[in-house]
Coordinates of N, CA and C in Angstrom, one line a residue:
Chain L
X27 N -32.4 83.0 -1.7 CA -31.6 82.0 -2.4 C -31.4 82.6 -3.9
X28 N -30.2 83.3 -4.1 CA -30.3 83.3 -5.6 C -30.2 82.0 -6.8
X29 N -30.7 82.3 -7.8 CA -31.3 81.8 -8.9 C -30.5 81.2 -9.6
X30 N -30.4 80.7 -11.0 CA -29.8 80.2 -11.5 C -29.0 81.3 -12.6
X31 N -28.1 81.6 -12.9 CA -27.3 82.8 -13.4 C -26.6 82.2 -14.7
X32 N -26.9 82.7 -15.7 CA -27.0 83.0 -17.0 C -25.9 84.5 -17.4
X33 N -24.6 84.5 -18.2 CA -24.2 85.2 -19.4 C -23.9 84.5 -20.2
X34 N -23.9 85.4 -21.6 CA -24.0 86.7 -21.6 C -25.8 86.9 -21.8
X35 N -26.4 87.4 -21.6 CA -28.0 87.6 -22.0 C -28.1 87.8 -23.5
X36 N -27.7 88.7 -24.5 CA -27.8 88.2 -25.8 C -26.2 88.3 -26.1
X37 N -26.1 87.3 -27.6 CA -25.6 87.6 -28.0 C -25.5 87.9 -29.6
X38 N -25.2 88.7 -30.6 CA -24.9 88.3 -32.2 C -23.3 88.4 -32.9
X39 N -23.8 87.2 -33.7 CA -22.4 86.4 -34.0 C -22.6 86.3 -35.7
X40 N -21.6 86.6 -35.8 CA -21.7 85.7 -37.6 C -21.5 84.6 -37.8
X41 N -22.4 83.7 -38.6 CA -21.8 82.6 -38.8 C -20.3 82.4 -39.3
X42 N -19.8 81.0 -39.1 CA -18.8 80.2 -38.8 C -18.3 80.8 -37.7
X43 N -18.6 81.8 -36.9 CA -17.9 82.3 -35.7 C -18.4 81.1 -34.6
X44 N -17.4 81.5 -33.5 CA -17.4 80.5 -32.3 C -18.1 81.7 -30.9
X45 N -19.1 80.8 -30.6 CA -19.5 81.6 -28.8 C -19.8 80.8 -28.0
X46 N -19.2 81.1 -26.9 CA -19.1 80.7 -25.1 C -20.6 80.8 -24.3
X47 N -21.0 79.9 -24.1 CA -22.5 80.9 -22.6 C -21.8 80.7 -21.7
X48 N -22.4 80.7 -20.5 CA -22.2 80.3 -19.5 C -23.1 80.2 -18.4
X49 N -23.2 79.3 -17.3 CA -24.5 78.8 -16.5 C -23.9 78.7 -14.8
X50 N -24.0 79.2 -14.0 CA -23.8 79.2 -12.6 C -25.2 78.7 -11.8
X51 N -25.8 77.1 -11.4 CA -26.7 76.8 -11.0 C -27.0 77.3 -9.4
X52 N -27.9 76.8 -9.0 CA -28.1 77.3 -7.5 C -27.3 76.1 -6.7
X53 N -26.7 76.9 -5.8 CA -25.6 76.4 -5.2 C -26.4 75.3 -4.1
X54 N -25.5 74.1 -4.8 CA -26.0 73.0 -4.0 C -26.7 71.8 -5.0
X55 N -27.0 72.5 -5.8 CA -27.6 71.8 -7.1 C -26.7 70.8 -8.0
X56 N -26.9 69.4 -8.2 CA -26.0 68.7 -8.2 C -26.1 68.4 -10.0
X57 N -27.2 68.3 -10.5 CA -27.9 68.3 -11.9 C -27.7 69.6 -12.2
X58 N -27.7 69.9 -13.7 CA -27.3 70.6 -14.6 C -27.6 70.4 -15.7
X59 N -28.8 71.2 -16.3 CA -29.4 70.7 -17.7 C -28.8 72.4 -18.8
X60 N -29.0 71.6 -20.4 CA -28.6 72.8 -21.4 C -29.4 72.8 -22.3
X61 N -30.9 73.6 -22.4 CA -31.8 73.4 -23.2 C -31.9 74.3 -24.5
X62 N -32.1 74.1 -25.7 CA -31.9 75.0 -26.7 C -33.6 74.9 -27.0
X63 N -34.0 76.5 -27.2 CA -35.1 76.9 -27.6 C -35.2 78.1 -28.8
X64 N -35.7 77.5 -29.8 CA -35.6 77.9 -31.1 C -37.1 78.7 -31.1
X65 N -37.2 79.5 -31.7 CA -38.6 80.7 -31.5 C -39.7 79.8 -32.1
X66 N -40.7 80.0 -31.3 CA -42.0 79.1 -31.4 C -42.1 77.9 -31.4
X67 N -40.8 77.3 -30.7 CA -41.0 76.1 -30.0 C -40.9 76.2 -28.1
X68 N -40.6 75.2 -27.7 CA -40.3 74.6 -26.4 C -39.3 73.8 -26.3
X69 N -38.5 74.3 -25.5 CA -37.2 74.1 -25.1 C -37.0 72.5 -25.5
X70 N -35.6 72.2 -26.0 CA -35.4 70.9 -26.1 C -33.7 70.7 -25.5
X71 N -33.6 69.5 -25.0 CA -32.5 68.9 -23.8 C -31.6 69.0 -25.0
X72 N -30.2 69.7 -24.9 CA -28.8 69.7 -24.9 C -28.2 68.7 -24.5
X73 N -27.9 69.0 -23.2 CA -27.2 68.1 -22.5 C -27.4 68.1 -21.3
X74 N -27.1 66.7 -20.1 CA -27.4 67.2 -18.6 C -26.3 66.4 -18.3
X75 N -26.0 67.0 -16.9 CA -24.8 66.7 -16.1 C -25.0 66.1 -14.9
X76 N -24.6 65.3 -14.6 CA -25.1 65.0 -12.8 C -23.3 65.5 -12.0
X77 N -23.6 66.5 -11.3 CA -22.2 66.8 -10.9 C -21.0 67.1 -12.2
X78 N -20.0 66.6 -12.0 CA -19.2 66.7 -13.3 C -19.4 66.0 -14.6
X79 N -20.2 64.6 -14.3 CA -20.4 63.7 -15.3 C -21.4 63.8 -16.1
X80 N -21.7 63.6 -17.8 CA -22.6 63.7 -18.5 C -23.4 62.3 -18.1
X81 N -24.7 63.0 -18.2 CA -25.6 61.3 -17.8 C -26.1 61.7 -19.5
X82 N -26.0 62.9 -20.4 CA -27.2 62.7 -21.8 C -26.8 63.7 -22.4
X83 N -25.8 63.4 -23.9 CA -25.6 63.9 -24.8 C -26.1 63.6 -25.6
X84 N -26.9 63.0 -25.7 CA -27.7 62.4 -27.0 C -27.6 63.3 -28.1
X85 N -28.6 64.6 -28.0 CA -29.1 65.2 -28.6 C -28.2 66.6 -29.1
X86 N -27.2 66.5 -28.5 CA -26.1 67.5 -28.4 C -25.7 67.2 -29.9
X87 N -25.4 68.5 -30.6 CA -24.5 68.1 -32.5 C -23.2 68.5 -32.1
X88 N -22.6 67.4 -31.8 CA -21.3 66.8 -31.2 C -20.2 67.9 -32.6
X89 N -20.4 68.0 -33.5 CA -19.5 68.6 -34.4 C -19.6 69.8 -34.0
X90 N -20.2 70.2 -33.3 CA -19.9 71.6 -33.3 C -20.3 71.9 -31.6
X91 N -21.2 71.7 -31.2 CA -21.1 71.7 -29.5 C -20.7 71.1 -28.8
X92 N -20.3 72.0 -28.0 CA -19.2 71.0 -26.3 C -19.9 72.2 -25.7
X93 N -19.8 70.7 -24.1 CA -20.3 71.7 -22.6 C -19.3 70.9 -22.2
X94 N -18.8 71.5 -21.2 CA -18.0 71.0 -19.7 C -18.9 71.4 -18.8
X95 N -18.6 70.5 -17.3 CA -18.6 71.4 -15.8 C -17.4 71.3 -15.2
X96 N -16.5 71.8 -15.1 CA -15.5 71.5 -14.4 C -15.9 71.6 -13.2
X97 N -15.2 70.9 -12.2 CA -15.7 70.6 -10.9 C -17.1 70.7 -10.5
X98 N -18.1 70.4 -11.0 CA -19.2 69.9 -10.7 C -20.1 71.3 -10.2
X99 N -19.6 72.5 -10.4 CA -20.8 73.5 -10.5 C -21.1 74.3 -11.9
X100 N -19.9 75.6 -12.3 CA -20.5 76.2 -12.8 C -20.4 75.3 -14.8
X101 N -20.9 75.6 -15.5 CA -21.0 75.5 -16.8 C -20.2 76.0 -18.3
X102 N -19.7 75.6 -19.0 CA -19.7 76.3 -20.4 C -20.8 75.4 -21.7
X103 N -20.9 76.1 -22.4 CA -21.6 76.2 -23.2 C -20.9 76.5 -25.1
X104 N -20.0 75.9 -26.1 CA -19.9 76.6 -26.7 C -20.0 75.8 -28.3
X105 N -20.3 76.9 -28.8 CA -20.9 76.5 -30.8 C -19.9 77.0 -31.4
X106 N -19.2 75.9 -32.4 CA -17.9 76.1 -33.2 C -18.0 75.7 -34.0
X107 N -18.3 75.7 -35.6 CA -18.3 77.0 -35.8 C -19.5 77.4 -35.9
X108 N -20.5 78.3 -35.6 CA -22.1 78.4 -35.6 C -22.2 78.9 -37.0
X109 N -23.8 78.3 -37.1 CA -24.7 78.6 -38.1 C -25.9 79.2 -37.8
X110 N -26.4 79.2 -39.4 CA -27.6 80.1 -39.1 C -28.5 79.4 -37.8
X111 N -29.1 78.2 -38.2 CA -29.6 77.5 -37.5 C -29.6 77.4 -35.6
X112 N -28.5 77.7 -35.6 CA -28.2 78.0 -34.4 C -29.1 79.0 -33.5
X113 N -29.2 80.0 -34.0 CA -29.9 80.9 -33.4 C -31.0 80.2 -32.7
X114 N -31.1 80.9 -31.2 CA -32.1 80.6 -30.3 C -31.9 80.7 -29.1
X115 N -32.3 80.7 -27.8 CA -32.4 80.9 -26.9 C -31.9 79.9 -26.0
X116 N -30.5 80.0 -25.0 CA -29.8 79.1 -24.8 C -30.2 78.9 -22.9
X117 N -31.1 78.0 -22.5 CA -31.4 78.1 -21.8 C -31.0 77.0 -20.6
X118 N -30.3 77.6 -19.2 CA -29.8 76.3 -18.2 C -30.9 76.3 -17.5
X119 N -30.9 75.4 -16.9 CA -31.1 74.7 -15.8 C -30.7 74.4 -14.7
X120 N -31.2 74.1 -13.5 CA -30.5 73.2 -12.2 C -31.5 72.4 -11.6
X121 N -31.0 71.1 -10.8 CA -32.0 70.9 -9.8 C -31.1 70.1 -8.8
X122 N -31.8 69.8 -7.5 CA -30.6 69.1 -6.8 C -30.8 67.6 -6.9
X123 N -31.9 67.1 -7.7 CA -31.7 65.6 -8.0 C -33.1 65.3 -8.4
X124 N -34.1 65.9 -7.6 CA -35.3 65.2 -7.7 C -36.0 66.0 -8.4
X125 N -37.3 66.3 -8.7 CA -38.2 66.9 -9.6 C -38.2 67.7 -10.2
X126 N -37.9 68.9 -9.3 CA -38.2 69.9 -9.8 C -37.0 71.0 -10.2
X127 N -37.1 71.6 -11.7 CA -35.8 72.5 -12.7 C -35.9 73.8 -12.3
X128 N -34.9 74.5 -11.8 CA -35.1 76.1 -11.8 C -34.1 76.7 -13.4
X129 N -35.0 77.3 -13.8 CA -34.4 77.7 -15.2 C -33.7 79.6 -14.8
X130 N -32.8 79.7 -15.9 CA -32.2 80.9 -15.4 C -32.7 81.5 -16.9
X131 N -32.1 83.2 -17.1 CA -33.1 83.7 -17.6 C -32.7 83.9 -19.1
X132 N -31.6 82.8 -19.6 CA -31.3 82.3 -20.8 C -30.6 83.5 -21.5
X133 N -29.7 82.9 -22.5 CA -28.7 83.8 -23.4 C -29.4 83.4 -24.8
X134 N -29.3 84.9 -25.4 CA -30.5 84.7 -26.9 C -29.6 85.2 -27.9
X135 N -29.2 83.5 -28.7 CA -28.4 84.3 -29.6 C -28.9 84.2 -30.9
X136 N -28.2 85.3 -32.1 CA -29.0 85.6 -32.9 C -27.2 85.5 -34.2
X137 N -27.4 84.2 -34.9 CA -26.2 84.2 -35.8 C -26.7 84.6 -36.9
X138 N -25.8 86.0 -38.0 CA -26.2 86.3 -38.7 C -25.4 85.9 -40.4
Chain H
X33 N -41.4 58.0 -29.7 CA -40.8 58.5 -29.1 C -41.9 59.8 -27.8
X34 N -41.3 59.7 -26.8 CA -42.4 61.5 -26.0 C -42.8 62.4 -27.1
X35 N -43.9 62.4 -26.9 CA -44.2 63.8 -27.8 C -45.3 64.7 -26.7
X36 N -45.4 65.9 -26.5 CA -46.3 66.8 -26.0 C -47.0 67.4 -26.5
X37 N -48.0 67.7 -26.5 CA -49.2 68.4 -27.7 C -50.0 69.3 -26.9
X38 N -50.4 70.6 -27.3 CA -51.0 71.7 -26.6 C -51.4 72.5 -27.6
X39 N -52.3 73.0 -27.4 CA -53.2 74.1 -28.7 C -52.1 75.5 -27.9
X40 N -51.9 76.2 -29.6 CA -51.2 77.0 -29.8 C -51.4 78.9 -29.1
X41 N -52.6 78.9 -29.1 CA -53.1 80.3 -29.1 C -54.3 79.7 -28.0
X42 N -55.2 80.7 -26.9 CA -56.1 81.3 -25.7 C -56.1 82.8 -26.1
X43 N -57.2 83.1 -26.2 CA -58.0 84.3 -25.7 C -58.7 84.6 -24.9
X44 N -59.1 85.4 -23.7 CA -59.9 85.1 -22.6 C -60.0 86.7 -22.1
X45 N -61.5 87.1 -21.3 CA -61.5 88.1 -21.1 C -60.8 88.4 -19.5
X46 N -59.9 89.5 -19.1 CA -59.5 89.8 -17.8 C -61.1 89.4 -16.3
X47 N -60.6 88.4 -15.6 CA -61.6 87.9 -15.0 C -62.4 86.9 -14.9
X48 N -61.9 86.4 -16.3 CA -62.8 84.8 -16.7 C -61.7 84.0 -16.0
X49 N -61.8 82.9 -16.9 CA -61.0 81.9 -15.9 C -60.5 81.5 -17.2
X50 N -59.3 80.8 -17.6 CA -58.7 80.2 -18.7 C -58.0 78.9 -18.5
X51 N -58.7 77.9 -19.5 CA -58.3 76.9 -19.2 C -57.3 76.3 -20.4
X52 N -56.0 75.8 -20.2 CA -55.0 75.3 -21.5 C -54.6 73.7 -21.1
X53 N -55.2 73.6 -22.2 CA -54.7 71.7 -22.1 C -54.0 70.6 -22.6
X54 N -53.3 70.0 -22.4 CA -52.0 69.4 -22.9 C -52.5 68.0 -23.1
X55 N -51.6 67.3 -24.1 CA -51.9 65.6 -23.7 C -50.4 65.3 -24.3
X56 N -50.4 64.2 -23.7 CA -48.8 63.3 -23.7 C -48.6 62.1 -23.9
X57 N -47.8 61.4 -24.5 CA -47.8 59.9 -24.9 C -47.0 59.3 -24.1
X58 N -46.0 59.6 -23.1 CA -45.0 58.6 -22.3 C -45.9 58.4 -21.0
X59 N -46.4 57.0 -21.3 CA -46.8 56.5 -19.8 C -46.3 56.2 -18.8
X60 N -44.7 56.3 -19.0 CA -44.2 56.0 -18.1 C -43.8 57.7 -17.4
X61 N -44.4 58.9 -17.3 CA -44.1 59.9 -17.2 C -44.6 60.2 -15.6
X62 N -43.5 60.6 -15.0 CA -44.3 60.8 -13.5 C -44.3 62.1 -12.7
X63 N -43.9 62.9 -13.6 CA -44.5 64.3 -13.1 C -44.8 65.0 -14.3
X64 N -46.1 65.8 -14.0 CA -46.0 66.6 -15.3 C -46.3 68.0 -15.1
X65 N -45.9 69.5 -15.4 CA -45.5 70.2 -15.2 C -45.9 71.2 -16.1
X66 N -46.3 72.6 -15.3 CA -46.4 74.0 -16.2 C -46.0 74.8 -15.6
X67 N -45.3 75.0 -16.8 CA -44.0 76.6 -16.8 C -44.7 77.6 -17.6
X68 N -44.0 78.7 -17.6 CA -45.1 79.8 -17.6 C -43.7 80.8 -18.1
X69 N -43.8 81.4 -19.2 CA -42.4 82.3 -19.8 C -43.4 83.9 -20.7
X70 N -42.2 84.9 -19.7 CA -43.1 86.1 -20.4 C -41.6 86.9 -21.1
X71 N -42.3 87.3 -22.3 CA -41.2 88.1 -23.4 C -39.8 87.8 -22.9
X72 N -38.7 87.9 -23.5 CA -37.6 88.0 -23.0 C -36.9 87.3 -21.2
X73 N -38.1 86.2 -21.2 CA -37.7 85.8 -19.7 C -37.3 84.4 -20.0
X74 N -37.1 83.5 -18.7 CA -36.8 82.2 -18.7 C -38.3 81.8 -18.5
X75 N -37.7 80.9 -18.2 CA -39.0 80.0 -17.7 C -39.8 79.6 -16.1
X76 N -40.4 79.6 -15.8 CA -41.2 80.0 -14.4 C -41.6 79.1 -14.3
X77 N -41.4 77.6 -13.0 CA -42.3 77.0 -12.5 C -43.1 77.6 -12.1
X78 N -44.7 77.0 -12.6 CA -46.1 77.5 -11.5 C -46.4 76.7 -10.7
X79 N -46.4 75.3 -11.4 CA -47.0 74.2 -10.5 C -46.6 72.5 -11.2
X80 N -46.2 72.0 -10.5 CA -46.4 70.4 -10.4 C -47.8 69.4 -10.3
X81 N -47.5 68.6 -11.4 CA -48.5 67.4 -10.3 C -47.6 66.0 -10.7
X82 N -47.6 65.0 -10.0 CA -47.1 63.5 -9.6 C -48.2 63.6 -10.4
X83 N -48.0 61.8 -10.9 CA -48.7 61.2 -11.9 C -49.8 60.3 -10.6
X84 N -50.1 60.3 -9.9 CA -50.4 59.1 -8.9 C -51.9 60.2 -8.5
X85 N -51.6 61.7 -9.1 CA -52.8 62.6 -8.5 C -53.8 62.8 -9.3
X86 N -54.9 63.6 -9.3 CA -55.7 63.8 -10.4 C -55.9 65.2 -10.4
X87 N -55.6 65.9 -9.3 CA -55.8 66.9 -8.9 C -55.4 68.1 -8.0
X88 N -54.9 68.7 -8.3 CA -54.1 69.6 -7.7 C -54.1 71.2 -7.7
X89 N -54.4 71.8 -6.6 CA -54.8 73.2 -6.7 C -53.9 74.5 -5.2
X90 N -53.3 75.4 -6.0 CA -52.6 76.3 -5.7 C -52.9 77.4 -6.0
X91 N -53.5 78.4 -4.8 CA -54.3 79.7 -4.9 C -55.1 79.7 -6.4
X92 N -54.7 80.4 -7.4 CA -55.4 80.5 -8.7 C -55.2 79.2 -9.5
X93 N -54.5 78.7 -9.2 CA -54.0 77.5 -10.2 C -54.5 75.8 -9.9
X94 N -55.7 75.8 -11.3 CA -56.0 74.0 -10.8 C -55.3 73.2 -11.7
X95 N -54.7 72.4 -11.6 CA -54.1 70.9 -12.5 C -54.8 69.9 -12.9
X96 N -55.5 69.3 -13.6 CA -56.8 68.2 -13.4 C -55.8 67.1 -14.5
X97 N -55.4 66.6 -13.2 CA -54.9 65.1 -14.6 C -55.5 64.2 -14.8
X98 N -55.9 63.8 -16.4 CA -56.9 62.4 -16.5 C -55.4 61.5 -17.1
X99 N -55.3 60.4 -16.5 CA -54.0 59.7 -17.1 C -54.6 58.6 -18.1
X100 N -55.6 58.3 -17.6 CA -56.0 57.3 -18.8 C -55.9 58.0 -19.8
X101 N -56.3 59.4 -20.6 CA -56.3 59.5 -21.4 C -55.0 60.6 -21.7
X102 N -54.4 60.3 -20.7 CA -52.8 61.1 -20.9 C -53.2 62.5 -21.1
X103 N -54.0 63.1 -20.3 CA -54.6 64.4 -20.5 C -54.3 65.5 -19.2
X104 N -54.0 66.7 -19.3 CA -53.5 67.7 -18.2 C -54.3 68.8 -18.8
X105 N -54.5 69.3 -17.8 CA -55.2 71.1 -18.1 C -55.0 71.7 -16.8
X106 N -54.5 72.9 -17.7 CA -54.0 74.1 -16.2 C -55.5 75.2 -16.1
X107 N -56.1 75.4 -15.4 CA -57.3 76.2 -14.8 C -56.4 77.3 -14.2
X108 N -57.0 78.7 -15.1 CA -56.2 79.6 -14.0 C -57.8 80.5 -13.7
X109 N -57.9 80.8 -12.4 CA -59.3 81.6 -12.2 C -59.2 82.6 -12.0
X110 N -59.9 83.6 -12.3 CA -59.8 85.0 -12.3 C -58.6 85.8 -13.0
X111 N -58.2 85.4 -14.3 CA -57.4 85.7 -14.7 C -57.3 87.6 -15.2
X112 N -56.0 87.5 -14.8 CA -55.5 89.1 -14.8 C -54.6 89.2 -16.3
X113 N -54.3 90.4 -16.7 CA -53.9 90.7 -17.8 C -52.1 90.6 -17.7
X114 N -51.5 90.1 -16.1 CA -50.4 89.9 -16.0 C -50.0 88.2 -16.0
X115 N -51.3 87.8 -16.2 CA -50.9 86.1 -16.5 C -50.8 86.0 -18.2
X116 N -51.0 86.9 -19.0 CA -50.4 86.9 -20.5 C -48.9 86.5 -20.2
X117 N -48.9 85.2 -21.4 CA -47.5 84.8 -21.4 C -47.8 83.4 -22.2
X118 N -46.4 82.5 -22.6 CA -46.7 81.5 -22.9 C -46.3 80.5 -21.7
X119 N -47.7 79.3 -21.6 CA -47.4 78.3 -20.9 C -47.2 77.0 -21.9
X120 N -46.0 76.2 -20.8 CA -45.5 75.5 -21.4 C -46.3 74.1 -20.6
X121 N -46.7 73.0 -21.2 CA -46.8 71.5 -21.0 C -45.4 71.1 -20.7
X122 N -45.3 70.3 -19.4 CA -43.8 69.6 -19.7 C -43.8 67.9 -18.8
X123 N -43.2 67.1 -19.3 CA -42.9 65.5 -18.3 C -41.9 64.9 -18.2
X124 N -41.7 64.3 -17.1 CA -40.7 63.9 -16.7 C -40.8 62.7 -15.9
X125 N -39.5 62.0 -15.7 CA -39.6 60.8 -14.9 C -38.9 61.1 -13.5
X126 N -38.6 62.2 -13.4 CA -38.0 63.0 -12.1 C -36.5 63.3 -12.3
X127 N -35.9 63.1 -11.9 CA -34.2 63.4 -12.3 C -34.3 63.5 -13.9
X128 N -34.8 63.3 -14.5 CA -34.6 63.3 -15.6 C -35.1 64.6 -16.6
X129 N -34.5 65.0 -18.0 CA -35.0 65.9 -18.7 C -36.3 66.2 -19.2
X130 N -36.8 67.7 -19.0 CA -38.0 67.8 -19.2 C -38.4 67.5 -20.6
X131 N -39.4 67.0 -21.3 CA -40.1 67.1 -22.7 C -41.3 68.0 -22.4
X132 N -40.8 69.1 -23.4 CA -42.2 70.6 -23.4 C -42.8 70.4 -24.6
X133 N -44.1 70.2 -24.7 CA -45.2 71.1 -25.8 C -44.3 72.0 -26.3
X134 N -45.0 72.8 -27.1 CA -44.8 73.8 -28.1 C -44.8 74.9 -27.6
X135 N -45.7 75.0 -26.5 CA -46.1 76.2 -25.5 C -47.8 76.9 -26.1
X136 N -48.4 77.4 -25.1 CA -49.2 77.9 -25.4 C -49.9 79.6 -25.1
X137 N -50.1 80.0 -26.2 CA -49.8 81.5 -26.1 C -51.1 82.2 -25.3
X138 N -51.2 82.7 -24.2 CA -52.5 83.3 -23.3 C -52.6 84.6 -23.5
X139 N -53.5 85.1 -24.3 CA -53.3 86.5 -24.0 C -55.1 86.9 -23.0
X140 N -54.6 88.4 -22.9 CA -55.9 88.3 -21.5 C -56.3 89.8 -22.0
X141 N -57.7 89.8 -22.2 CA -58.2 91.2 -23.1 C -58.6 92.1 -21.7
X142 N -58.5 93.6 -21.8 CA -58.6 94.3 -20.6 C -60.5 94.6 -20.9

């Protein structure tokens, strides 16, 4: 069964520049999480999807980030206009409803 | 609000056994979870436990939950210098988003 698939693997950007990720869960996987991981922490919720619909943007900074799923699999991911702050490790998720997240192997960006 | 809490840094000699332990404040939390991330990787489920267990063990890996005191500890035994990495505390109410610790950094002396 392949994994949960992640581009681009890094990226560097200049600030006020705009960048895209992108997240392809395991096929079948109805959930879709977007966790941002800043160096020497632990991952914190983005946003999750159940199929096409957001069930939690809470935490999302709506001024500058948007996710879609269009039709209920693959992902975007994009920071407009990014800052410094941004920088960090952009990490998906999947699961098919119940417990357990398979994480993919994250896009690490670095705004200069 | 959840918060997760885990000591930062482990040292341990290749072959001992290393134990890293977490505590958590959402009692309403019903799985709780360690992931396991090396240099430039994602993140690696090792193991689960339900809130309803105390105990749970997978080849090298024991889980010992005290819930009264909102307390988890991952036991790894016979530890090898390929289990260096940071493990993460994490909980959840199932479908729902993980809350992680800070992570904790394991290194393993040869």
């Amino acid at each position: 069964e392949a994994g949960v698939a992640q581009s681009p693997r890094y990226k560097i950007i200049e600030k006020r520049q705009s960048v895209a990720f992108w997240c392809n869960p395991i096929s079948g996987h109805a959930t879709l999480y977007w966790y941002q991981q800043i160096l020497g922490q632990g991952p914190k919720l983005l946003i999750q999807f159940q199929n096409n619909g957001v069930v939690d943007d809470s935490q999302l900074p709506k001024d500058r980030f948007s996710a879609e799923r269009l039709k209920g699999v693959d992902s975007t991911l994009k920071i407009q206009p990014a800052k410094l702050e941004d920088s960090a490790v952009y990490l998906c998720a999947s699961s098919w409803g119940g417990e357990t997240q398979y994480f993919g192997p994250g896009t690490r960006l670095l705004v200069l | 609000g959840e918060d997760v809490e885990q000591s930062l840094f482990l040292s341990v000699r290749e072959g001992d056994s290393s134990v890293i332990n977490c505590t958590y404040t959402d009692s309403s939390s019903t799985y709780l979870y360690w992931y396991k991330q090396e240099p430039g990787a994602g993140l690696q489920l090792l193991t689960y436990i339900f809130s309803n267990m105390d105990m749970k063990q997978d080849q090298r890996l024991t889980v010992l939950l005290n819930k009264k005191d909102k307390h988890l500890s991952l036991r790894i035994a016979d530890t090898q210098t390929g289990d260096s990495a940071i493990y993460f505390c994490a909980e959840s109410q199932g479908n729902t988003p993980l809350v992680f610790g800070k992570g904790t950094r394991l290194s393993v002396i040869a």
